[in-house]
Amino acid sequence: MSQPKADLLALLTELSFERRHVVLSSGKTSDFYIDCKQTLLHPDGMALTGTVLVDAWQQQGFAIDAVGGPTLGADPMTCAFVLQARRRGLAVPGFFVRKEAKGHGTMAFIEGTRSVVAGATALMLEDVITTGASSVRAIGRLREAGLEVAALFCLVDRLDGGRQAIEEAGVPVTAMFTRDDFIRPNEVAR
């Protein structure tokens, strides 16, 4: 594991991981919660996230025209990626996918469309995937807008079937971390 990735895992563990009973957005219950926004909105967390995500993308070596994902979780990830890519001399514009179309102004589901146009190849980002339902919905919105989704990168895969659902929608998934990075194999976690 690279040093930036190890540092990001340590920060996620410190700021974002909690052992407690919680009802997830999917309706499932769990005995742990990972609130990635706590890390993503920390200066070191945002910087490390940008580094880890851009490193992973460059290691995989596929071309993209844009990067983004569902608001709110992917918003700071997108900003971190765009900035880190720019620091490396790469111009990759970002976008945000809304859950619902705006009720005023552009009435848009996708923000950033002046820089991201139909026909673009996108890397989608997610903070945490559980069932994959919100990711699959966002992929559908992007496809409706004429974008091709090349891959999805998430910070944490809870290992609850989300990867499979997303890959069944035709999008390969790369998780920077999984539940197993936070919970030892002999611990009970649902």
PDB file of N, CA and C in Angstrom, residues 54-121:
ATOM      1  N   VAL A  54      -6.314   9.864  -8.161  1.00  0.00           N
ATOM      2  CA  VAL A  54      -5.604  10.119  -9.420  1.00  0.00           C
ATOM      3  C   VAL A  54      -4.520   9.066  -9.628  1.00  0.00           C
ATOM      4  N   ASP A  55      -3.835   8.654  -8.556  1.00  0.00           N
ATOM      5  CA  ASP A  55      -2.859   7.564  -8.676  1.00  0.00           C
ATOM      6  C   ASP A  55      -3.529   6.302  -9.220  1.00  0.00           C
ATOM      7  N   ALA A  56      -4.682   5.934  -8.661  1.00  0.00           N
ATOM      8  CA  ALA A  56      -5.391   4.721  -9.096  1.00  0.00           C
ATOM      9  C   ALA A  56      -5.795   4.824 -10.558  1.00  0.00           C
ATOM     10  N   TRP A  57      -6.296   5.988 -10.961  1.00  0.00           N
ATOM     11  CA  TRP A  57      -6.693   6.190 -12.360  1.00  0.00           C
ATOM     12  C   TRP A  57      -5.482   6.081 -13.282  1.00  0.00           C
ATOM     13  N   GLN A  58      -4.395   6.731 -12.928  1.00  0.00           N
ATOM     14  CA  GLN A  58      -3.214   6.676 -13.789  1.00  0.00           C
ATOM     15  C   GLN A  58      -2.625   5.269 -13.841  1.00  0.00           C
ATOM     16  N   GLN A  59      -2.698   4.525 -12.752  1.00  0.00           N
ATOM     17  CA  GLN A  59      -2.204   3.149 -12.755  1.00  0.00           C
ATOM     18  C   GLN A  59      -3.045   2.259 -13.660  1.00  0.00           C
ATOM     19  N   GLN A  60      -4.358   2.512 -13.715  1.00  0.00           N
ATOM     20  CA  GLN A  60      -5.220   1.705 -14.583  1.00  0.00           C
ATOM     21  C   GLN A  60      -5.087   2.118 -16.041  1.00  0.00           C
ATOM     22  N   GLY A  61      -4.747   3.364 -16.297  1.00  0.00           N
ATOM     23  CA  GLY A  61      -4.383   3.805 -17.630  1.00  0.00           C
ATOM     24  C   GLY A  61      -5.492   3.964 -18.652  1.00  0.00           C
ATOM     25  N   PHE A  62      -6.727   4.198 -18.250  1.00  0.00           N
ATOM     26  CA  PHE A  62      -7.784   4.422 -19.237  1.00  0.00           C
ATOM     27  C   PHE A  62      -8.040   5.919 -19.386  1.00  0.00           C
ATOM     28  N   ALA A  63      -8.522   6.304 -20.565  1.00  0.00           N
ATOM     29  CA  ALA A  63      -8.759   7.721 -20.860  1.00  0.00           C
ATOM     30  C   ALA A  63     -10.121   8.156 -20.337  1.00  0.00           C
ATOM     31  N   ILE A  64     -10.176   9.373 -19.801  1.00  0.00           N
ATOM     32  CA  ILE A  64     -11.445   9.975 -19.395  1.00  0.00           C
ATOM     33  C   ILE A  64     -11.472  11.431 -19.838  1.00  0.00           C
ATOM     34  N   ASP A  65     -12.684  11.928 -20.022  1.00  0.00           N
ATOM     35  CA  ASP A  65     -12.893  13.336 -20.350  1.00  0.00           C
ATOM     36  C   ASP A  65     -13.441  14.108 -19.162  1.00  0.00           C
ATOM     37  N   ALA A  66     -13.954  13.399 -18.144  1.00  0.00           N
ATOM     38  CA  ALA A  66     -14.600  14.054 -17.009  1.00  0.00           C
ATOM     39  C   ALA A  66     -14.655  13.103 -15.823  1.00  0.00           C
ATOM     40  N   VAL A  67     -14.884  13.693 -14.652  1.00  0.00           N
ATOM     41  CA  VAL A  67     -14.973  12.916 -13.417  1.00  0.00           C
ATOM     42  C   VAL A  67     -16.051  13.519 -12.530  1.00  0.00           C
ATOM     43  N   GLY A  68     -16.789  12.657 -11.830  1.00  0.00           N
ATOM     44  CA  GLY A  68     -17.803  13.154 -10.909  1.00  0.00           C
ATOM     45  C   GLY A  68     -18.672  12.033 -10.405  1.00  0.00           C
ATOM     46  N   GLY A  69     -19.710  12.413  -9.672  1.00  0.00           N
ATOM     47  CA  GLY A  69     -20.596  11.401  -9.132  1.00  0.00           C
ATOM     48  C   GLY A  69     -21.761  12.021  -8.409  1.00  0.00           C
ATOM     49  N   PRO A  70     -22.515  11.173  -7.706  1.00  0.00           N
ATOM     50  CA  PRO A  70     -23.722  11.641  -7.031  1.00  0.00           C
ATOM     51  C   PRO A  70     -23.411  12.627  -5.906  1.00  0.00           C
ATOM     52  N   THR A  71     -24.184  13.693  -5.896  1.00  0.00           N
ATOM     53  CA  THR A  71     -24.053  14.648  -4.803  1.00  0.00           C
ATOM     54  C   THR A  71     -24.687  14.020  -3.564  1.00  0.00           C
ATOM     55  N   LEU A  72     -24.208  14.085  -2.473  1.00  0.00           N
ATOM     56  CA  LEU A  72     -23.271  14.955  -1.838  1.00  0.00           C
ATOM     57  C   LEU A  72     -21.943  14.241  -1.606  1.00  0.00           C
ATOM     58  N   GLY A  73     -21.992  12.930  -1.485  1.00  0.00           N
ATOM     59  CA  GLY A  73     -20.796  12.174  -1.133  1.00  0.00           C
ATOM     60  C   GLY A  73     -19.642  12.331  -2.099  1.00  0.00           C
ATOM     61  N   ALA A  74     -19.938  12.372  -3.393  1.00  0.00           N
ATOM     62  CA  ALA A  74     -18.865  12.457  -4.386  1.00  0.00           C
ATOM     63  C   ALA A  74     -18.400  13.886  -4.648  1.00  0.00           C
ATOM     64  N   ASP A  75     -19.110  14.890  -4.143  1.00  0.00           N
ATOM     65  CA  ASP A  75     -18.735  16.277  -4.450  1.00  0.00           C
ATOM     66  C   ASP A  75     -17.310  16.617  -4.018  1.00  0.00           C
ATOM     67  N   PRO A  76     -16.926  16.395  -2.741  1.00  0.00           N
ATOM     68  CA  PRO A  76     -15.548  16.724  -2.378  1.00  0.00           C
ATOM     69  C   PRO A  76     -14.528  15.817  -3.057  1.00  0.00           C
ATOM     70  N   MET A  77     -14.899  14.575  -3.342  1.00  0.00           N
ATOM     71  CA  MET A  77     -13.994  13.674  -4.060  1.00  0.00           C
ATOM     72  C   MET A  77     -13.716  14.212  -5.454  1.00  0.00           C
ATOM     73  N   THR A  78     -14.765  14.690  -6.111  1.00  0.00           N
ATOM     74  CA  THR A  78     -14.628  15.247  -7.457  1.00  0.00           C
ATOM     75  C   THR A  78     -13.698  16.444  -7.438  1.00  0.00           C
ATOM     76  N   CYS A  79     -13.915  17.340  -6.500  1.00  0.00           N
ATOM     77  CA  CYS A  79     -13.063  18.535  -6.407  1.00  0.00           C
ATOM     78  C   CYS A  79     -11.610  18.153  -6.132  1.00  0.00           C
ATOM     79  N   ALA A  80     -11.399  17.185  -5.248  1.00  0.00           N
ATOM     80  CA  ALA A  80     -10.046  16.729  -4.938  1.00  0.00           C
ATOM     81  C   ALA A  80      -9.379  16.123  -6.169  1.00  0.00           C
ATOM     82  N   PHE A  81     -10.123  15.325  -6.926  1.00  0.00           N
ATOM     83  CA  PHE A  81      -9.588  14.691  -8.132  1.00  0.00           C
ATOM     84  C   PHE A  81      -9.220  15.743  -9.172  1.00  0.00           C
ATOM     85  N   VAL A  82     -10.150  16.663  -9.447  1.00  0.00           N
ATOM     86  CA  VAL A  82      -9.924  17.696 -10.467  1.00  0.00           C
ATOM     87  C   VAL A  82      -8.671  18.502 -10.128  1.00  0.00           C
ATOM     88  N   LEU A  83      -8.540  18.903  -8.874  1.00  0.00           N
ATOM     89  CA  LEU A  83      -7.390  19.706  -8.458  1.00  0.00           C
ATOM     90  C   LEU A  83      -6.090  18.914  -8.545  1.00  0.00           C
ATOM     91  N   GLN A  84      -6.090  17.668  -8.067  1.00  0.00           N
ATOM     92  CA  GLN A  84      -4.872  16.853  -8.115  1.00  0.00           C
ATOM     93  C   GLN A  84      -4.471  16.549  -9.557  1.00  0.00           C
ATOM     94  N   ALA A  85      -5.438  16.256 -10.415  1.00  0.00           N
ATOM     95  CA  ALA A  85      -5.120  16.016 -11.830  1.00  0.00           C
ATOM     96  C   ALA A  85      -4.498  17.270 -12.438  1.00  0.00           C
ATOM     97  N   ARG A  86      -5.054  18.435 -12.123  1.00  0.00           N
ATOM     98  CA  ARG A  86      -4.528  19.697 -12.665  1.00  0.00           C
ATOM     99  C   ARG A  86      -3.106  19.930 -12.195  1.00  0.00           C
ATOM    100  N   ARG A  87      -2.823  19.601 -10.947  1.00  0.00           N
ATOM    101  CA  ARG A  87      -1.454  19.743 -10.420  1.00  0.00           C
ATOM    102  C   ARG A  87      -0.476  18.868 -11.195  1.00  0.00           C
ATOM    103  N   ARG A  88      -0.984  17.814 -11.798  1.00  0.00           N
ATOM    104  CA  ARG A  88      -0.139  16.923 -12.607  1.00  0.00           C
ATOM    105  C   ARG A  88      -0.175  17.301 -14.085  1.00  0.00           C
ATOM    106  N   GLY A  89      -0.767  18.453 -14.386  1.00  0.00           N
ATOM    107  CA  GLY A  89      -0.805  18.933 -15.766  1.00  0.00           C
ATOM    108  C   GLY A  89      -1.934  18.367 -16.596  1.00  0.00           C
ATOM    109  N   LEU A  90      -2.938  17.779 -15.950  1.00  0.00           N
ATOM    110  CA  LEU A  90      -4.053  17.155 -16.657  1.00  0.00           C
ATOM    111  C   LEU A  90      -5.327  17.950 -16.421  1.00  0.00           C
ATOM    112  N   ALA A  91      -6.021  18.267 -17.475  1.00  0.00           N
ATOM    113  CA  ALA A  91      -7.275  19.018 -17.367  1.00  0.00           C
ATOM    114  C   ALA A  91      -8.451  18.050 -17.461  1.00  0.00           C
ATOM    115  N   VAL A  92      -9.016  17.701 -16.320  1.00  0.00           N
ATOM    116  CA  VAL A  92     -10.161  16.791 -16.256  1.00  0.00           C
ATOM    117  C   VAL A  92     -11.290  17.537 -15.545  1.00  0.00           C
ATOM    118  N   PRO A  93     -12.297  18.009 -16.284  1.00  0.00           N
ATOM    119  CA  PRO A  93     -13.393  18.729 -15.640  1.00  0.00           C
ATOM    120  C   PRO A  93     -14.275  17.803 -14.808  1.00  0.00           C
ATOM    121  N   GLY A  94     -14.952  18.413 -13.848  1.00  0.00           N
ATOM    122  CA  GLY A  94     -15.815  17.656 -12.958  1.00  0.00           C
ATOM    123  C   GLY A  94     -17.288  17.925 -13.193  1.00  0.00           C
ATOM    124  N   PHE A  95     -18.112  17.057 -12.617  1.00  0.00           N
ATOM    125  CA  PHE A  95     -19.568  17.214 -12.667  1.00  0.00           C
ATOM    126  C   PHE A  95     -20.158  16.628 -11.398  1.00  0.00           C
ATOM    127  N   PHE A  96     -21.370  17.042 -11.076  1.00  0.00           N
ATOM    128  CA  PHE A  96     -22.130  16.497  -9.954  1.00  0.00           C
ATOM    129  C   PHE A  96     -23.457  15.984 -10.492  1.00  0.00           C
ATOM    130  N   VAL A  97     -23.915  14.848  -9.997  1.00  0.00           N
ATOM    131  CA  VAL A  97     -25.202  14.282 -10.392  1.00  0.00           C
ATOM    132  C   VAL A  97     -26.173  14.453  -9.224  1.00  0.00           C
ATOM    133  N   ARG A  98     -27.243  15.199  -9.461  1.00  0.00           N
ATOM    134  CA  ARG A  98     -28.260  15.423  -8.431  1.00  0.00           C
ATOM    135  C   ARG A  98     -29.189  14.213  -8.323  1.00  0.00           C
ATOM    136  N   LYS A  99     -29.759  14.018  -7.142  1.00  0.00           N
ATOM    137  CA  LYS A  99     -30.766  12.966  -6.959  1.00  0.00           C
ATOM    138  C   LYS A  99     -32.049  13.333  -7.678  1.00  0.00           C
ATOM    139  N   GLU A 100     -32.378  14.609  -7.655  1.00  0.00           N
ATOM    140  CA  GLU A 100     -33.573  15.130  -8.325  1.00  0.00           C
ATOM    141  C   GLU A 100     -33.166  16.334  -9.160  1.00  0.00           C
ATOM    142  N   ALA A 101     -33.858  16.547 -10.265  1.00  0.00           N
ATOM    143  CA  ALA A 101     -33.571  17.722 -11.094  1.00  0.00           C
ATOM    144  C   ALA A 101     -33.872  18.982 -10.299  1.00  0.00           C
ATOM    145  N   LYS A 102     -33.089  20.018 -10.557  1.00  0.00           N
ATOM    146  CA  LYS A 102     -33.355  21.304  -9.913  1.00  0.00           C
ATOM    147  C   LYS A 102     -34.766  21.754 -10.263  1.00  0.00           C
ATOM    148  N   GLY A 103     -35.424  22.386  -9.326  1.00  0.00           N
ATOM    149  CA  GLY A 103     -36.777  22.870  -9.559  1.00  0.00           C
ATOM    150  C   GLY A 103     -36.814  24.281 -10.110  1.00  0.00           C
ATOM    151  N   HIS A 104     -35.659  24.816 -10.439  1.00  0.00           N
ATOM    152  CA  HIS A 104     -35.573  26.181 -10.960  1.00  0.00           C
ATOM    153  C   HIS A 104     -34.325  26.299 -11.838  1.00  0.00           C
ATOM    154  N   GLY A 105     -34.140  27.438 -12.451  1.00  0.00           N
ATOM    155  CA  GLY A 105     -32.944  27.668 -13.264  1.00  0.00           C
ATOM    156  C   GLY A 105     -32.824  26.677 -14.400  1.00  0.00           C
ATOM    157  N   THR A 106     -31.743  25.928 -14.422  1.00  0.00           N
ATOM    158  CA  THR A 106     -31.479  24.997 -15.525  1.00  0.00           C
ATOM    159  C   THR A 106     -32.341  23.742 -15.477  1.00  0.00           C
ATOM    160  N   MET A 107     -32.937  23.463 -14.316  1.00  0.00           N
ATOM    161  CA  MET A 107     -33.748  22.247 -14.129  1.00  0.00           C
ATOM    162  C   MET A 107     -32.915  20.984 -14.389  1.00  0.00           C
ATOM    163  N   ALA A 108     -31.621  21.048 -14.143  1.00  0.00           N
ATOM    164  CA  ALA A 108     -30.690  19.990 -14.523  1.00  0.00           C
ATOM    165  C   ALA A 108     -30.512  18.919 -13.448  1.00  0.00           C
ATOM    166  N   PHE A 109     -30.282  17.686 -13.905  1.00  0.00           N
ATOM    167  CA  PHE A 109     -29.848  16.599 -13.033  1.00  0.00           C
ATOM    168  C   PHE A 109     -28.338  16.647 -12.854  1.00  0.00           C
ATOM    169  N   ILE A 110     -27.632  17.144 -13.866  1.00  0.00           N
ATOM    170  CA  ILE A 110     -26.172  17.133 -13.859  1.00  0.00           C
ATOM    171  C   ILE A 110     -25.656  18.566 -13.880  1.00  0.00           C
ATOM    172  N   GLU A 111     -24.755  18.875 -12.948  1.00  0.00           N
ATOM    173  CA  GLU A 111     -24.100  20.180 -12.900  1.00  0.00           C
ATOM    174  C   GLU A 111     -22.708  20.044 -13.509  1.00  0.00           C
ATOM    175  N   GLY A 112     -22.290  21.058 -14.250  1.00  0.00           N
ATOM    176  CA  GLY A 112     -20.970  21.049 -14.871  1.00  0.00           C
ATOM    177  C   GLY A 112     -21.014  20.753 -16.350  1.00  0.00           C
ATOM    178  N   THR A 113     -22.204  20.832 -16.956  1.00  0.00           N
ATOM    179  CA  THR A 113     -22.358  20.412 -18.353  1.00  0.00           C
ATOM    180  C   THR A 113     -21.737  21.377 -19.367  1.00  0.00           C
ATOM    181  N   ARG A 114     -21.317  22.543 -18.953  1.00  0.00           N
ATOM    182  CA  ARG A 114     -20.627  23.417 -19.914  1.00  0.00           C
ATOM    183  C   ARG A 114     -19.213  22.917 -20.188  1.00  0.00           C
ATOM    184  N   SER A 115     -18.649  22.182 -19.242  1.00  0.00           N
ATOM    185  CA  SER A 115     -17.320  21.600 -19.424  1.00  0.00           C
ATOM    186  C   SER A 115     -17.384  20.123 -19.789  1.00  0.00           C
ATOM    187  N   VAL A 116     -18.505  19.489 -19.508  1.00  0.00           N
ATOM    188  CA  VAL A 116     -18.675  18.058 -19.755  1.00  0.00           C
ATOM    189  C   VAL A 116     -19.833  17.901 -20.731  1.00  0.00           C
ATOM    190  N   VAL A 117     -19.533  17.464 -21.933  1.00  0.00           N
ATOM    191  CA  VAL A 117     -20.548  17.419 -22.986  1.00  0.00           C
ATOM    192  C   VAL A 117     -20.900  15.982 -23.363  1.00  0.00           C
ATOM    193  N   ALA A 118     -22.026  15.834 -24.037  1.00  0.00           N
ATOM    194  CA  ALA A 118     -22.446  14.523 -24.528  1.00  0.00           C
ATOM    195  C   ALA A 118     -21.319  13.904 -25.343  1.00  0.00           C
ATOM    196  N   GLY A 119     -21.156  12.607 -25.193  1.00  0.00           N
ATOM    197  CA  GLY A 119     -20.094  11.887 -25.877  1.00  0.00           C
ATOM    198  C   GLY A 119     -18.841  11.728 -25.027  1.00  0.00           C
ATOM    199  N   ALA A 120     -18.779  12.434 -23.898  1.00  0.00           N
ATOM    200  CA  ALA A 120     -17.609  12.357 -23.020  1.00  0.00           C
ATOM    201  C   ALA A 120     -17.558  11.001 -22.310  1.00  0.00           C
ATOM    202  N   THR A 121     -16.341  10.585 -22.009  1.00  0.00           N
ATOM    203  CA  THR A 121     -16.118   9.386 -21.209  1.00  0.00           C
ATOM    204  C   THR A 121     -15.841   9.828 -19.781  1.00  0.00           C
TER     205      THR A 121
END
